[in-house]
PDB file of C-alpha atoms in Angstrom:
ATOM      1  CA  UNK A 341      18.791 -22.112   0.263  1.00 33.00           C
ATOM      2  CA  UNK A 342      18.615 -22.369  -3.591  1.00 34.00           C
ATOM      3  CA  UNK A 343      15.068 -23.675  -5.066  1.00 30.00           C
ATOM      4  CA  UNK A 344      14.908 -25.398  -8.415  1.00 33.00           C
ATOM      5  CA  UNK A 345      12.349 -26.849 -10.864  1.00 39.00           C
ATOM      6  CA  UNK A 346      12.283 -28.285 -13.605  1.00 39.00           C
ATOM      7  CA  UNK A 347      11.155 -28.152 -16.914  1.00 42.00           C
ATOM      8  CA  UNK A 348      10.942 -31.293 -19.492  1.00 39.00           C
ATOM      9  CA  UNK A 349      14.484 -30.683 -20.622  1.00 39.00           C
ATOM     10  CA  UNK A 350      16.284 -28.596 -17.816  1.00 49.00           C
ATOM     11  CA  UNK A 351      16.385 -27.924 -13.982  1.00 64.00           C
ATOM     12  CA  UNK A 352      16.646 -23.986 -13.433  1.00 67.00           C
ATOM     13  CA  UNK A 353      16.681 -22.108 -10.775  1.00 88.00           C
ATOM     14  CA  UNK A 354      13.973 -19.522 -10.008  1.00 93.00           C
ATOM     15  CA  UNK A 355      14.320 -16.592 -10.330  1.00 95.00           C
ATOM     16  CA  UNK A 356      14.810 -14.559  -7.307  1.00 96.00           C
ATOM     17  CA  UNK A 357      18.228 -16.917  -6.726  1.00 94.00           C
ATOM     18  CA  UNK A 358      19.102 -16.368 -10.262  1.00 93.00           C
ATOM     19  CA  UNK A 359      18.840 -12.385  -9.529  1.00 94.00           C
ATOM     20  CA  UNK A 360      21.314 -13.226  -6.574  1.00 94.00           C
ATOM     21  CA  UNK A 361      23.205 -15.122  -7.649  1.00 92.00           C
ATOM     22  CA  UNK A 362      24.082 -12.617 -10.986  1.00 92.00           C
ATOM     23  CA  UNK A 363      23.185  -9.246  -9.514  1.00 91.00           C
ATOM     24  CA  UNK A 364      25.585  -7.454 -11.754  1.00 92.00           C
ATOM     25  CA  UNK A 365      24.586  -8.823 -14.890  1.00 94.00           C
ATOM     26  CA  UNK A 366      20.938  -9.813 -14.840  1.00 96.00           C
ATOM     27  CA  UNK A 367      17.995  -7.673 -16.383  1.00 97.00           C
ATOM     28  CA  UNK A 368      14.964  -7.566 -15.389  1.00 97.00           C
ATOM     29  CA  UNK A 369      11.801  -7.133 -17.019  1.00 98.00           C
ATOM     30  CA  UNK A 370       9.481  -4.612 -15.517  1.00 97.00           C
ATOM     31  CA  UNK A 371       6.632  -6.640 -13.257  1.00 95.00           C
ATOM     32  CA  UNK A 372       4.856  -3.687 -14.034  1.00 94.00           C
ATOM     33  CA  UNK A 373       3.853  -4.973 -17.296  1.00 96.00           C
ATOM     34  CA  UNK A 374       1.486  -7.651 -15.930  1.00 95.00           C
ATOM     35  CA  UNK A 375       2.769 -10.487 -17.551  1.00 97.00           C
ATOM     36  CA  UNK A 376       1.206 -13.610 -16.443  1.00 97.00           C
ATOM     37  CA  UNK A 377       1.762 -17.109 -16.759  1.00 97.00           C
ATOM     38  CA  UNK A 378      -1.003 -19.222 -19.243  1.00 98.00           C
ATOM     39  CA  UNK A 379       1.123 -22.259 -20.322  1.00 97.00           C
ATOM     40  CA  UNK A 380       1.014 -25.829 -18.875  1.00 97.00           C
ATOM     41  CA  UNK A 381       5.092 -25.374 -17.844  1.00 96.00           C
ATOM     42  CA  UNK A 382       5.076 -22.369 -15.328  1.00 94.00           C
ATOM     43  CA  UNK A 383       9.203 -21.995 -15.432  1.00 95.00           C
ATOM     44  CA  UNK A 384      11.199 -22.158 -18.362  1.00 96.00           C
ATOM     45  CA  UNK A 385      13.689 -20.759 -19.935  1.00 96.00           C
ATOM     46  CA  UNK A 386      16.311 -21.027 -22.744  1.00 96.00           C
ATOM     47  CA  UNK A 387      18.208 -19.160 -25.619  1.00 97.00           C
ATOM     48  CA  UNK A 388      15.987 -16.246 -27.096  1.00 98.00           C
ATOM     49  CA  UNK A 389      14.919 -16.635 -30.484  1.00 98.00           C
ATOM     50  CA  UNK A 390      13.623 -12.752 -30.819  1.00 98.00           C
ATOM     51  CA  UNK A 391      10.110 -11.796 -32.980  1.00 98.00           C
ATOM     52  CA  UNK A 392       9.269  -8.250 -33.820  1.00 98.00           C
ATOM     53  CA  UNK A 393       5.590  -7.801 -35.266  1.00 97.00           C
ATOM     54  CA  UNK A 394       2.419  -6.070 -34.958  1.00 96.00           C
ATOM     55  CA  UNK A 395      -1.409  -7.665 -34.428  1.00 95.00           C
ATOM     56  CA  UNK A 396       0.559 -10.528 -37.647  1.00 96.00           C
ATOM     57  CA  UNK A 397       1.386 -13.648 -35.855  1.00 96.00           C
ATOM     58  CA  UNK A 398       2.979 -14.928 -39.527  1.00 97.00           C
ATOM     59  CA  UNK A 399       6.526 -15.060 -38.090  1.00 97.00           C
ATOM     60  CA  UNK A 400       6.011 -16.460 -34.815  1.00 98.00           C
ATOM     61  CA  UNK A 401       3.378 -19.180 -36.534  1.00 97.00           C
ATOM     62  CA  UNK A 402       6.503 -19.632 -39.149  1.00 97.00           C
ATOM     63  CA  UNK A 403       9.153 -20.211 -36.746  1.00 98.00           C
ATOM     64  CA  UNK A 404       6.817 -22.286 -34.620  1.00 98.00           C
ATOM     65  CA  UNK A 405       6.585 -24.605 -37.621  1.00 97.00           C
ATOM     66  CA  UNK A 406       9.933 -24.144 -39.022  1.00 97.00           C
ATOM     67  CA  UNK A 407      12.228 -24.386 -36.227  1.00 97.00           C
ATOM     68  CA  UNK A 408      14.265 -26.706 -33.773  1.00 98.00           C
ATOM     69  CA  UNK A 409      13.080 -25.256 -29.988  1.00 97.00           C
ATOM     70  CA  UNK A 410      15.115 -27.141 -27.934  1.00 97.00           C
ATOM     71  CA  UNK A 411      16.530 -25.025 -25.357  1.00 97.00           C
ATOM     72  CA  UNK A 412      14.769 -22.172 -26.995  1.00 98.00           C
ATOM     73  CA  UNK A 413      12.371 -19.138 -25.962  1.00 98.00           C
ATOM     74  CA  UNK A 414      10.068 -17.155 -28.290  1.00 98.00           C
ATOM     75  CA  UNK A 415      10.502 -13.654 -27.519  1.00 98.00           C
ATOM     76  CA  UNK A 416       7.703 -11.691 -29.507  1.00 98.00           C
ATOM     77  CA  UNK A 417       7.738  -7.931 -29.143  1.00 98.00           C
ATOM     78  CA  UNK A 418       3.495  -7.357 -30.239  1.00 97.00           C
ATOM     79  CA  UNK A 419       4.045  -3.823 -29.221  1.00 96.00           C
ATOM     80  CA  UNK A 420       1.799  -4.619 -26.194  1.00 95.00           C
ATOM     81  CA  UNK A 421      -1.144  -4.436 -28.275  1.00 95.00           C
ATOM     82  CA  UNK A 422      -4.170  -6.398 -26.597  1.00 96.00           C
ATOM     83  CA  UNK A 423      -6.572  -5.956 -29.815  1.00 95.00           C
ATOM     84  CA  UNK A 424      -5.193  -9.522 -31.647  1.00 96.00           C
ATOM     85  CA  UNK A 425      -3.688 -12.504 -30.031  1.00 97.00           C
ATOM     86  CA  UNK A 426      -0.217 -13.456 -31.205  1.00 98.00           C
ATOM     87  CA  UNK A 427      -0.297 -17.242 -30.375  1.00 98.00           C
ATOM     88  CA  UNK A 428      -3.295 -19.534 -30.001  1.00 98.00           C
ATOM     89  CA  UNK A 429      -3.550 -23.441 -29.874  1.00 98.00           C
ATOM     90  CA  UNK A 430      -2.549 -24.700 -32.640  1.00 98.00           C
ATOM     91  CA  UNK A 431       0.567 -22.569 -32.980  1.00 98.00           C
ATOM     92  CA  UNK A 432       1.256 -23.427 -29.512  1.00 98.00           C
ATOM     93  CA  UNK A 433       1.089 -27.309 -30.587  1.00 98.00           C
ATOM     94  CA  UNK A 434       3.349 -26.596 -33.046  1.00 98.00           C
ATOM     95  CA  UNK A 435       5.745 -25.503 -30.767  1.00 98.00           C
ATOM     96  CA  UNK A 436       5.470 -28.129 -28.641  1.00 98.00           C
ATOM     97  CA  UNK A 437       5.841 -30.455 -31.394  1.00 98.00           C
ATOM     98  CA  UNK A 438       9.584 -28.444 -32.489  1.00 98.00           C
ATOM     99  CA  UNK A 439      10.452 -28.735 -28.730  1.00 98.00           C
ATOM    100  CA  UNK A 440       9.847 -24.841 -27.745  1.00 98.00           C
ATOM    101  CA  UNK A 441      10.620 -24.554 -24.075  1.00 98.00           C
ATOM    102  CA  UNK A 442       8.408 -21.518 -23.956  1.00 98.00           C
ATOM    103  CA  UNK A 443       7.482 -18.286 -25.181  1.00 98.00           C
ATOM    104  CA  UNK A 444       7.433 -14.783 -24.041  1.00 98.00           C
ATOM    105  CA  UNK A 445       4.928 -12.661 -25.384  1.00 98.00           C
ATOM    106  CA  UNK A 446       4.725  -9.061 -25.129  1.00 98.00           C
ATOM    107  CA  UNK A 447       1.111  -9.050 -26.740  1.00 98.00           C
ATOM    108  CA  UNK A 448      -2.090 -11.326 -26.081  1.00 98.00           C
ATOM    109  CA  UNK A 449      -3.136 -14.498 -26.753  1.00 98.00           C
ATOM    110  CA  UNK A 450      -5.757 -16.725 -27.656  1.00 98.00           C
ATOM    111  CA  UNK A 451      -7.339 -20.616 -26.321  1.00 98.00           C
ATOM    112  CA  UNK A 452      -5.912 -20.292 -22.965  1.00 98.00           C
ATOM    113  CA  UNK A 453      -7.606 -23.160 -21.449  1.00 98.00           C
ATOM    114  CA  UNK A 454      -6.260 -25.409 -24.280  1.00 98.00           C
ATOM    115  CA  UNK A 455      -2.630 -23.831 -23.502  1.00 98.00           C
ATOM    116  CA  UNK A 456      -2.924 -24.443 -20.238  1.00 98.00           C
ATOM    117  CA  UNK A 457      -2.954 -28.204 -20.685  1.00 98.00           C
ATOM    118  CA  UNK A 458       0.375 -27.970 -22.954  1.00 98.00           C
ATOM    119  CA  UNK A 459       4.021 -28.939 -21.898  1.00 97.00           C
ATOM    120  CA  UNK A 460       4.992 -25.579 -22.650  1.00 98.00           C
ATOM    121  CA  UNK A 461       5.946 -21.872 -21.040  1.00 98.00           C
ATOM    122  CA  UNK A 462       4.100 -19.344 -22.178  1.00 98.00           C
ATOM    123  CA  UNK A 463       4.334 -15.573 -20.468  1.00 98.00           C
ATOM    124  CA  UNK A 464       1.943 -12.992 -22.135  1.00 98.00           C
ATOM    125  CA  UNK A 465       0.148  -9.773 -21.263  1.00 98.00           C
ATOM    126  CA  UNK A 466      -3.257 -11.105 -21.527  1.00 97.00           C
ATOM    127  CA  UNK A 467      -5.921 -12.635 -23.657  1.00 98.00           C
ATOM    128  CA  UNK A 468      -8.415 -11.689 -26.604  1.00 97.00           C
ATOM    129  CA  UNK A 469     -10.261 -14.328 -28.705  1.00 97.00           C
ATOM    130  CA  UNK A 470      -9.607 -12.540 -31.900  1.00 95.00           C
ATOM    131  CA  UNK A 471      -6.958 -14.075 -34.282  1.00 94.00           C
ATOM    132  CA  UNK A 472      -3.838 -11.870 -35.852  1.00 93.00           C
ATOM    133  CA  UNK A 473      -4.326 -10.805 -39.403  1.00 87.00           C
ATOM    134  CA  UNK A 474      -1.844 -12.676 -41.955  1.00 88.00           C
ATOM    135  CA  UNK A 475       0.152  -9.929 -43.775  1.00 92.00           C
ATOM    136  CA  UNK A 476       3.772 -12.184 -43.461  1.00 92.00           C
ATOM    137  CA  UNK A 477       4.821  -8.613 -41.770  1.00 92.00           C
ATOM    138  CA  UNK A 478       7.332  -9.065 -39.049  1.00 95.00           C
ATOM    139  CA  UNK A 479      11.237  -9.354 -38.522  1.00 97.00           C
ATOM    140  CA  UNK A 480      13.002 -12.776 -36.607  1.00 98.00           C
ATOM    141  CA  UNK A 481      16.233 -12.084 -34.686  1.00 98.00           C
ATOM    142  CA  UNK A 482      16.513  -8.905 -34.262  1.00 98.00           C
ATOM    143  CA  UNK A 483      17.114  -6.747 -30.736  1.00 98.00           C
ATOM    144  CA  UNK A 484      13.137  -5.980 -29.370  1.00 98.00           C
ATOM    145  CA  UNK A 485      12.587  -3.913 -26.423  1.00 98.00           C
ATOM    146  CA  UNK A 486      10.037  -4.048 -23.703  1.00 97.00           C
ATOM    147  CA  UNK A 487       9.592  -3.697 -20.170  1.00 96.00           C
ATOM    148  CA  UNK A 488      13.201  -1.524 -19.891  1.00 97.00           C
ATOM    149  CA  UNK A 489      14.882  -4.400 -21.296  1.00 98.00           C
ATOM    150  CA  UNK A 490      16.783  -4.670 -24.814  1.00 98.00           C
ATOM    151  CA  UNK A 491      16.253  -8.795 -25.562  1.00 98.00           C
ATOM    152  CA  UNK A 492      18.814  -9.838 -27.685  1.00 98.00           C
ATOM    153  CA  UNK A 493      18.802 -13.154 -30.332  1.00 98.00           C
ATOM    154  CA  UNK A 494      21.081 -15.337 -28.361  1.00 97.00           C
ATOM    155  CA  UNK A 495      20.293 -13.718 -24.526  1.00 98.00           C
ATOM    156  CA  UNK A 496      19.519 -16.341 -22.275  1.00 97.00           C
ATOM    157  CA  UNK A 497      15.629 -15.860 -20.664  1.00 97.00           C
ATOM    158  CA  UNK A 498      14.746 -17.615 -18.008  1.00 96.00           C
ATOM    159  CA  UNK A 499      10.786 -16.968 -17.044  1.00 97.00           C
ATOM    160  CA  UNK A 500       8.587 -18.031 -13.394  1.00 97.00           C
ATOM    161  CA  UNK A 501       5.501 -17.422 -11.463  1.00 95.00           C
ATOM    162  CA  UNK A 502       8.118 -14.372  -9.921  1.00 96.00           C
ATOM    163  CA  UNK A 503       9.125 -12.718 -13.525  1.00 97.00           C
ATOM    164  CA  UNK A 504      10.991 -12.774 -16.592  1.00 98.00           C
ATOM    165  CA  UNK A 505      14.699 -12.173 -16.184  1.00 97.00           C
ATOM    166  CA  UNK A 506      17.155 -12.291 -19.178  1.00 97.00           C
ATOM    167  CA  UNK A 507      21.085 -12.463 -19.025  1.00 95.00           C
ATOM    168  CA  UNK A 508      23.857 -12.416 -21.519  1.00 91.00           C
ATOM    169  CA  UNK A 509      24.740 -16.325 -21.049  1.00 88.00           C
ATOM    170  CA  UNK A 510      22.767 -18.933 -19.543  1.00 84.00           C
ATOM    171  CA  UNK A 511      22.988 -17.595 -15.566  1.00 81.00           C
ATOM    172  CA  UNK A 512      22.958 -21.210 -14.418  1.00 73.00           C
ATOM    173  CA  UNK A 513      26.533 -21.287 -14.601  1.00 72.00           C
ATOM    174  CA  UNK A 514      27.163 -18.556 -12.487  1.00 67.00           C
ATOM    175  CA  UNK A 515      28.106 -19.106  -8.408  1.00 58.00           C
TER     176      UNK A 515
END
């Protein structure tokens, strides 16, 4: 039996069925990591728009601005560092406001309670109230690595309550 949900702009399905369904092909991210859920959408997914920077959200707050999100995801590699938040409210409104489906972020956050209420996906290791430092430091589309997964701009993530799974092309057209 195949599950669904659906996000403002898509039906997907979850997870596990999408690791069925594309066994061969599908990559998983490592549930070791602890990522957790904090945004108002708890499945997304979309076309990975790929962030590499450390404890300087100036790229992510940039594109979040900057760019056309439909049928996008974030994918910040924050080197897993818990000592800054990468995203917090009002970079998460922007997002919204661009049409972000989500973002996945391999770092912290901040204002989780006003996330929560947002129409958008938003995996991340964890929280800290402190803000990032603005240096402009970072690189957009590039390849980032976490969780024994290589994320590439242009890989299709899909992201529930069960994990974070990415796949060459979008893995609702397979079976």
């Amino acid at each position: 039996m195949s599950r669904s949900s659906s996000s403002s702009s898509s039906t997907f399905k979850t997870t596990p069925d999408i690791c069925d369904d594309c066994e061969d092909t599908i990559r998983v991210i490592d549930p070791s990591l602890g990522f957790r859920n904090f945004g108002g959408k708890t499945h997304f997914g979309g076309t990975a728009v790929t962030v590499k920077c450390f404890e300087d959200n100036s790229k992510v707050k940039e594109l979040a601005k900057t760019m056309n999100g439909t049928n996008k995801v974030m994918v910040v590699d924050g080197g897993g560092s818990r000592r800054r938040a990468l995203l917090g409210d009002m970079v998460a409104a922007d997002c919204v406001e661009q049409g972000w489906e989500g973002l996945v972020i391999y770092g912290s956050i901040r204002d989780v309670d006003e996330i929560a209420a947002l129409d958008l996906g938003v995996q991340a290791l964890g929280s800290h109230p402190q803000k990032t430092q603005k240096r402009n430091e970072g690189m957009v589309n590039i390849p980032v690595m976490f969780g024994g997964v290589t994320i590439q701009p242009g890989d299709y993530v899909i992201c529930d309550n069960n994990g974070i799974v990415v796949n060459a092309s979008d893995p609702r057209n397979h079976k």
